[in-house]
Coordinates of C-alpha atoms in Angstrom, one line a residue:
X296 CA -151.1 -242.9 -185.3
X297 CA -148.9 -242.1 -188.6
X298 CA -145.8 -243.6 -189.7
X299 CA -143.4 -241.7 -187.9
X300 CA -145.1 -242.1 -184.5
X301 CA -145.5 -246.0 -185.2
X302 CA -141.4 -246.2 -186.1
X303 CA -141.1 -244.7 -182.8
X304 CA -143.2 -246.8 -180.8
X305 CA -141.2 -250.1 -182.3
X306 CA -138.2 -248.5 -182.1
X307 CA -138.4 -247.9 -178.5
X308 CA -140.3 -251.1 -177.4
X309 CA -137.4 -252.9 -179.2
X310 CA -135.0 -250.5 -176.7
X311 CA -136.7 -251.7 -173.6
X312 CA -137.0 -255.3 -174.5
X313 CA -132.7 -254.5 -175.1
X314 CA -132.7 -252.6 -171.6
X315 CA -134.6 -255.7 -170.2
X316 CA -132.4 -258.2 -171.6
X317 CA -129.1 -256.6 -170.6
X318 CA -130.7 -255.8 -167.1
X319 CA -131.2 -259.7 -166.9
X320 CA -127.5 -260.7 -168.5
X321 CA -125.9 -258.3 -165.2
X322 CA -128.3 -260.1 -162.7
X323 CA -127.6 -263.6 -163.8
X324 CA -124.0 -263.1 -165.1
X325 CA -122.4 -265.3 -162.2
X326 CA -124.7 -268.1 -162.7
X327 CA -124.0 -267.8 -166.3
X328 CA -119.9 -268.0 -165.3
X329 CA -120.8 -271.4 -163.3
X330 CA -121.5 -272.6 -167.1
X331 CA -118.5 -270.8 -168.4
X332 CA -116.1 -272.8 -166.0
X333 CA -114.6 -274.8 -168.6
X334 CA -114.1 -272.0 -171.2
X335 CA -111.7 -269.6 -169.6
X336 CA -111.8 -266.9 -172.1
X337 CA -115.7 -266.8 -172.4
X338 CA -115.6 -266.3 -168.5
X339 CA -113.1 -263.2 -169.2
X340 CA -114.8 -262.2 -171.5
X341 CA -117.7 -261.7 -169.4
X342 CA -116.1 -260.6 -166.4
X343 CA -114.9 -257.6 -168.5
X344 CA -118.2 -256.9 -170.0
X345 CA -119.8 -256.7 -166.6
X346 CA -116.9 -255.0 -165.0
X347 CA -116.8 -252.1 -167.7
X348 CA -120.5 -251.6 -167.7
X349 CA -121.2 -251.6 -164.1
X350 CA -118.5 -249.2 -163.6
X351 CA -119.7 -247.0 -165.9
X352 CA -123.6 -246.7 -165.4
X353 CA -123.7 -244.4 -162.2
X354 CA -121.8 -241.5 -164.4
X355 CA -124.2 -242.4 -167.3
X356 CA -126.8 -241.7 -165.2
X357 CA -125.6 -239.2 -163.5
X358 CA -124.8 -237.2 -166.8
X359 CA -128.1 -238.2 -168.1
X360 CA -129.9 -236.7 -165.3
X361 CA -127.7 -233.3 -165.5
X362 CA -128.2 -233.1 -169.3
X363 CA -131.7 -233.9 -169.1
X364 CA -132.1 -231.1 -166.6
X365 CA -130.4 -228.3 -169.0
X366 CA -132.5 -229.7 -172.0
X367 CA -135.1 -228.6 -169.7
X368 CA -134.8 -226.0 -167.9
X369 CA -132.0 -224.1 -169.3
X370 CA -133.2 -221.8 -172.6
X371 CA -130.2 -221.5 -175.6
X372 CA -131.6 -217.9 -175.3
X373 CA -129.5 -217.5 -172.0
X374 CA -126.8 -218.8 -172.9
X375 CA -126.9 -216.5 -176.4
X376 CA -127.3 -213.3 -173.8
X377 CA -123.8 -214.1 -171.8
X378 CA -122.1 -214.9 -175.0
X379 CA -119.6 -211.8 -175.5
X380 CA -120.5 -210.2 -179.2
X381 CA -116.9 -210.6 -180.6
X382 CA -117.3 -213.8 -182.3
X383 CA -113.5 -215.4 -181.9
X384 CA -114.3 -214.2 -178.1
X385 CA -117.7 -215.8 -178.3
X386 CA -116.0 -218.9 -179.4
X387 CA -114.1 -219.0 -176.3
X388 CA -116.3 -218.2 -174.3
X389 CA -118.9 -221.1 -175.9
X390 CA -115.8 -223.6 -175.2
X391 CA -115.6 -223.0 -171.9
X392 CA -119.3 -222.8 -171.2
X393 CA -118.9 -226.5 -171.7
X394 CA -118.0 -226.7 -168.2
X395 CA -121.0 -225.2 -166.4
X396 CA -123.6 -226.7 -169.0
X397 CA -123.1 -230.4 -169.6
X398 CA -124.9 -231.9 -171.6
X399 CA -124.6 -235.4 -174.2
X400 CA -123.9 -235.8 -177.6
X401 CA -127.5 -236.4 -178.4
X402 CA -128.9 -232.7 -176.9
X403 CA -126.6 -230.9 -178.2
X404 CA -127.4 -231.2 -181.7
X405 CA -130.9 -229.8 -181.5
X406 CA -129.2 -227.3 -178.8
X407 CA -127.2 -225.8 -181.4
X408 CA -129.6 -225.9 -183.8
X409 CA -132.0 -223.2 -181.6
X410 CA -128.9 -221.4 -180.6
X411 CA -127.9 -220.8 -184.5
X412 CA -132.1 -220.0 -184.8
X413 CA -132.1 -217.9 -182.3
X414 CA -129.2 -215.5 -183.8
X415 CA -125.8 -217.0 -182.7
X416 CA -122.8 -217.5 -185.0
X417 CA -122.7 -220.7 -186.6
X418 CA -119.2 -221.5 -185.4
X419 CA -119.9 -220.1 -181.6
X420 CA -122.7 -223.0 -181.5
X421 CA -120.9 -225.5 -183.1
X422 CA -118.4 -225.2 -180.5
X423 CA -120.4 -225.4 -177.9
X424 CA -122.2 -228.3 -179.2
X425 CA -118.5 -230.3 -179.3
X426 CA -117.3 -228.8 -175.7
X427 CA -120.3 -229.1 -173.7
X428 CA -120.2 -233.5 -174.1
X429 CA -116.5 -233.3 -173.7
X430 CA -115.4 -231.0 -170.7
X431 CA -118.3 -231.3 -168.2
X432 CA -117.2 -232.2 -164.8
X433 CA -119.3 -235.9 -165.2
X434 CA -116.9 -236.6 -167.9
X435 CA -113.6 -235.4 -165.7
X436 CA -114.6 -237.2 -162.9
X437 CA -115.2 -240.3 -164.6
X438 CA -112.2 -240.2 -166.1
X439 CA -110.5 -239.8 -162.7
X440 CA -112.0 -242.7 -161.4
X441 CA -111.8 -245.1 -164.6
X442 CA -108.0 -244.3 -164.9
X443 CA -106.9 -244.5 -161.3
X444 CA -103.4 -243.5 -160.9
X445 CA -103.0 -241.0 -164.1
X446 CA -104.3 -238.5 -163.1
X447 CA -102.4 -236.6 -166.1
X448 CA -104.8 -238.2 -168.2
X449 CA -107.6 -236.0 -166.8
X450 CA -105.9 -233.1 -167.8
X451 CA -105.2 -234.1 -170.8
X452 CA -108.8 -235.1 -172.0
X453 CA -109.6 -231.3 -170.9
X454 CA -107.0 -230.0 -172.9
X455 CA -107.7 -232.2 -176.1
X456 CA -111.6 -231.9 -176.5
X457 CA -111.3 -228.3 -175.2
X458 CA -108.8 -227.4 -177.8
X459 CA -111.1 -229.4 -180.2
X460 CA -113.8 -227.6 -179.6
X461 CA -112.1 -224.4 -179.6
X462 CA -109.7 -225.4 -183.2
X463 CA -112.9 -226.3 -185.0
X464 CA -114.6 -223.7 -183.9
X465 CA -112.3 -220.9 -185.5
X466 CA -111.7 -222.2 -188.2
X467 CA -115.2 -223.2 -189.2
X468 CA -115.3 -219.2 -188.9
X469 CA -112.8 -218.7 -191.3
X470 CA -113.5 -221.6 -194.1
X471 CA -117.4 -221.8 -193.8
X472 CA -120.0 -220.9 -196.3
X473 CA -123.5 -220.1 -195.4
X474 CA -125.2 -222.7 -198.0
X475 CA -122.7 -225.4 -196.3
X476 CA -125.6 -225.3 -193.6
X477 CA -129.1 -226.0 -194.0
X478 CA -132.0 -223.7 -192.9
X479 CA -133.9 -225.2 -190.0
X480 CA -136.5 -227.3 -190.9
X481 CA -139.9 -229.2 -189.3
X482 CA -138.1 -232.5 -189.3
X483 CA -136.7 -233.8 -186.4
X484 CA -132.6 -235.4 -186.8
X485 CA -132.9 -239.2 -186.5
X486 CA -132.3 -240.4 -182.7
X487 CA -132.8 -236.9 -180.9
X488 CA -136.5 -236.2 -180.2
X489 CA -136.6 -235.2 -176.7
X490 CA -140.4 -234.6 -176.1
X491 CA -143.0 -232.0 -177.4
X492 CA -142.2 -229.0 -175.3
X493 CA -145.9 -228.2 -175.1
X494 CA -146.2 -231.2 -172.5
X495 CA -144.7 -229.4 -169.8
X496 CA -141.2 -229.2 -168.5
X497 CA -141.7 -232.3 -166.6
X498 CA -142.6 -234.4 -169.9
X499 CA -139.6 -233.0 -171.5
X500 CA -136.9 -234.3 -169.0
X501 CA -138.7 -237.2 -168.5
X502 CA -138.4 -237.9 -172.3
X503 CA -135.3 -236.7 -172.8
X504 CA -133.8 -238.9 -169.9
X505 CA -135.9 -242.2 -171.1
X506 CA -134.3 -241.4 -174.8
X507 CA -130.8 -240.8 -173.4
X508 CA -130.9 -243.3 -171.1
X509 CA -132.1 -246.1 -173.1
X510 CA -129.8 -245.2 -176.3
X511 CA -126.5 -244.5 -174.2
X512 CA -126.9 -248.1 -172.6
X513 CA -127.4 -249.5 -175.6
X514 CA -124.0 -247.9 -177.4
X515 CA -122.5 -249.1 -173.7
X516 CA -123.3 -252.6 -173.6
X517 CA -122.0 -252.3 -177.6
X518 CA -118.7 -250.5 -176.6
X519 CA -118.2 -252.9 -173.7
X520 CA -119.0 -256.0 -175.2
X521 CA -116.4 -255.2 -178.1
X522 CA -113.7 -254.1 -175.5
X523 CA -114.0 -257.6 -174.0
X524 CA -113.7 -259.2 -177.3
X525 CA -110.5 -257.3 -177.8
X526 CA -109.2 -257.5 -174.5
X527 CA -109.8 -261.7 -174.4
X528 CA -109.7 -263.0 -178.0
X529 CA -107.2 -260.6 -180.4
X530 CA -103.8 -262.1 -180.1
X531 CA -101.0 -260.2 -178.2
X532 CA -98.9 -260.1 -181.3
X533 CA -101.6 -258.2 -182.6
X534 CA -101.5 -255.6 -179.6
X535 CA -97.2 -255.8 -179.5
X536 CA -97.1 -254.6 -183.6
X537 CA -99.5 -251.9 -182.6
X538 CA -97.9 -250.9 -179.2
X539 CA -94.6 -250.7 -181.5
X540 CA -96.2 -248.4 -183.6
X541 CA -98.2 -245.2 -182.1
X542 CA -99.7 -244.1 -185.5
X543 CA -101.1 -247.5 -185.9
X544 CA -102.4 -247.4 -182.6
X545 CA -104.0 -243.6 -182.5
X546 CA -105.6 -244.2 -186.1
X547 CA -107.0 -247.6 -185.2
X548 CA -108.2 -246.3 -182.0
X549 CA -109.5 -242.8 -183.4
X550 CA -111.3 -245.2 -185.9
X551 CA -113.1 -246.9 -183.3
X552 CA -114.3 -244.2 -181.5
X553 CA -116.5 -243.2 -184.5
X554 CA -117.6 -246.4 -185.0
X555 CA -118.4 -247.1 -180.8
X556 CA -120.5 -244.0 -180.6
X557 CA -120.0 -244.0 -176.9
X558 CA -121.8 -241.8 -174.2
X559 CA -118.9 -239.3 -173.0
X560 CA -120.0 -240.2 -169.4
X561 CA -118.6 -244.2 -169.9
X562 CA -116.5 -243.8 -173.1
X563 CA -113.3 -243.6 -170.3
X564 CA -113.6 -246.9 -168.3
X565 CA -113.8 -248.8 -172.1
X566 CA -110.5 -247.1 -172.9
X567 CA -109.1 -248.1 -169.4
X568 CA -110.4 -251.5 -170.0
X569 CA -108.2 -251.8 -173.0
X570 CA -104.8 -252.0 -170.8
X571 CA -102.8 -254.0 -174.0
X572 CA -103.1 -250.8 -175.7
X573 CA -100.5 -247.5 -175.2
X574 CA -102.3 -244.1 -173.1
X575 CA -101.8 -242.1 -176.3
X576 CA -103.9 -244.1 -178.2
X577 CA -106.7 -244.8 -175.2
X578 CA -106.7 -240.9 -174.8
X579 CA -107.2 -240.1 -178.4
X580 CA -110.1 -242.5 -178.2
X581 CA -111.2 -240.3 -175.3
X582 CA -111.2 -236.8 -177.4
X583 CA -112.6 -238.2 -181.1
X584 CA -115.5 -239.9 -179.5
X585 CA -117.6 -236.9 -177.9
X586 CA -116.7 -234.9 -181.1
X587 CA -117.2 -237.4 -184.1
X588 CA -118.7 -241.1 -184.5
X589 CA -121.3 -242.6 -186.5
X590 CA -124.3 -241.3 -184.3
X591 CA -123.4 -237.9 -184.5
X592 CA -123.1 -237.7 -188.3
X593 CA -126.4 -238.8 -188.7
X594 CA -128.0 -236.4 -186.3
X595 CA -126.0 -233.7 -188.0
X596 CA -126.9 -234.5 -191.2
X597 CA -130.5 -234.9 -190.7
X598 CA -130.5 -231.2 -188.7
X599 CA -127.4 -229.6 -190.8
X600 CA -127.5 -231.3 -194.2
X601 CA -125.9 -234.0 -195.5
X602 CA -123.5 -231.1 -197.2
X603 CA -122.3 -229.7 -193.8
X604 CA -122.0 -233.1 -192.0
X605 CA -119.8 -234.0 -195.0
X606 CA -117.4 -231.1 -194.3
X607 CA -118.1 -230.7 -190.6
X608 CA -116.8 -234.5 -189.7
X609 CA -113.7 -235.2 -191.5
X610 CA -112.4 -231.3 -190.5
X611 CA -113.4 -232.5 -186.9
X612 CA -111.8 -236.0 -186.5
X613 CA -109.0 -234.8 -188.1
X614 CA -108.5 -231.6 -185.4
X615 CA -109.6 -234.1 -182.8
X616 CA -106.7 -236.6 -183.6
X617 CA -104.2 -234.0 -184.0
X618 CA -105.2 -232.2 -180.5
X619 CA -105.8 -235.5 -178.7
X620 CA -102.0 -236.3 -180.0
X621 CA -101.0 -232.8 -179.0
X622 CA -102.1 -233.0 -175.2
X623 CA -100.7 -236.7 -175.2
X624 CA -97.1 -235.6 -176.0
X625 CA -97.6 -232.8 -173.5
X626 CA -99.0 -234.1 -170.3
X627 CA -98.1 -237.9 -171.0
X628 CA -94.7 -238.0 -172.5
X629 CA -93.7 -238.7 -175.9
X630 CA -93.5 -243.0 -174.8
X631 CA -97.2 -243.0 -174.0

């Protein structure tokens, strides 16, 4: 066994003994509250964190499942063949394929990777690479369900990450230079190995379900964990300066979707947890997440280049905010 395949096996022992350990917290959580009695903000704290994550693992799964099943049995070759040949049409037409092929932050790296291999314009796979985590029905209807009774913010997550993914896109077309990418290399981009294709398709969706599965809990239990901190400990003066001020709250909020690195399928029942906190805000949260945050950058950087995810990432979170803003003033009113 060399190095890399002995990093792997700790790193993913060290995943499952974190699966096991969070498995047991949401099994013993309410005899754990008996011993929180006294401390009423621990036991809020707690009944968020369990709330937020229970709520949100069927549509992790679920979306895990449906990517898994594209990384598997869904060739980037196809999609390359019903991609029109006018690249600003192929770019719209990679945005909207978002829809039909969903897929999670973590595949679609390597799938735009063998799209860009296989022929396709750079910015045609980069934009479906940011659409496809974004847009997919998983994401809407979790969405719908985490923010019961706005439904306008449904659409307007659609029309934020879309016309994300569709912004970047054309104008990476315009501004980009070919040594701003690296050639494709042997090495694998940190975090997105999804099984040796010569193992059989079954191998491969088992592996890139187990991978997916295991990481997107982890960044869940993170994301949740830190909503209930805010939502229990930070002082409401804290959240009435912000609500008082809507750039400080999109910037602080697009700041913490990088840092969160939340699965798309959950990333929306954390924002809805955060009630203190204005929509605009919670829906910019919504559209920088799937698009930018710390996970991303390193997978694009170790498929890309450090050089392109140094352009690619501040161009993107600064589109994102701007579109995310954009559909918030237009489907949720300018006192969101």
């Amino acid at each position: 066994m060399d190095g890399s395949e002995r990093a792997g096996t700790v790193r993913f022992r060290s995943l499952y003994l974190f699966a096991a350990a969070l498995l047991a917290l949401l099994a013993t959580h309410e005899w754990i509250a008996g011993h929180f009695a006294g401390s009423p903000r621990l036991l809020a704290a707690l009944t968020v964190f369990v709330a937020v994550f229970v709520q949100a693992t069927p549509f992790l799964i679920v979306g895990i499942l449906l990517s898994a099943s594209i990384a598997t049995f869904v060739s980037p070759r196809i999609l390359q063949r019903i991609l029109p040949r006018q690249r600003h049409a192929a770019v719209g037409a990679a945005g909207m394929a978002g829809l039909a092929l969903p897929g999670c932050e973590c595949g679609s790296v390597p799938v735009a990777r063998r799209l860009i291999d296989q022929g396709a314009p750079s910015a045609v796979a980069l934009t479906f690479m940011l659409s496809a985590p974004a847009i997919n029905p998983v994401v809407l209807v979790s969405t719908a369900v985490a923010f019961t009774g706005y439904p306008e913010m449904v659409a307007a997550r659609f029309a934020g990450s879309l016309a994300t993914a569709l912004i970047v896109g054309w104008v990476w077309m315009a501004i980009a230079k070919p040594h701003w990418m690296r050639d494709a290399s042997s090495e694998i981009a940190p975090g997105c190995s999804h099984g040796d294709p010569r193992g059989g398709r079954a191998q491969t969706f088992t592996a890139a379900a187990r991978h997916d599965l295991i990481q997107a809990g982890a960044f869940l239990a993170l994301g949740a964990a830190i909503a209930a901190v805010l939502r229990v400990f930070v002082p409401d003066q804290v959240y009435d300066h912000i609500a008082g001020n809507l750039l400080i709250g999109v910037l602080v909020m697009a700041v913490l979707a990088v840092l969160l690195a939340l699965c798309s399928e959950a990333d929306a029942f954390v924002a809805a947890s955060l009630t203190m906190m204005p929509l605009m805000p919670r829906l910019v949260f919504l559209v920088v997440g799937p698009a930018v945050d710390v996970k991303l950058i390193a997978m694009q950087a170790g498929t890309f280049g450090k050089g392109f995810a140094g352009r690619f990432a501040p161009l993107t979170f600064l589109i994102a905010v701007i579109c995310g803003c954009a559909a918030g003033l237009v489907f949720l009113g300018a006192n969101a």
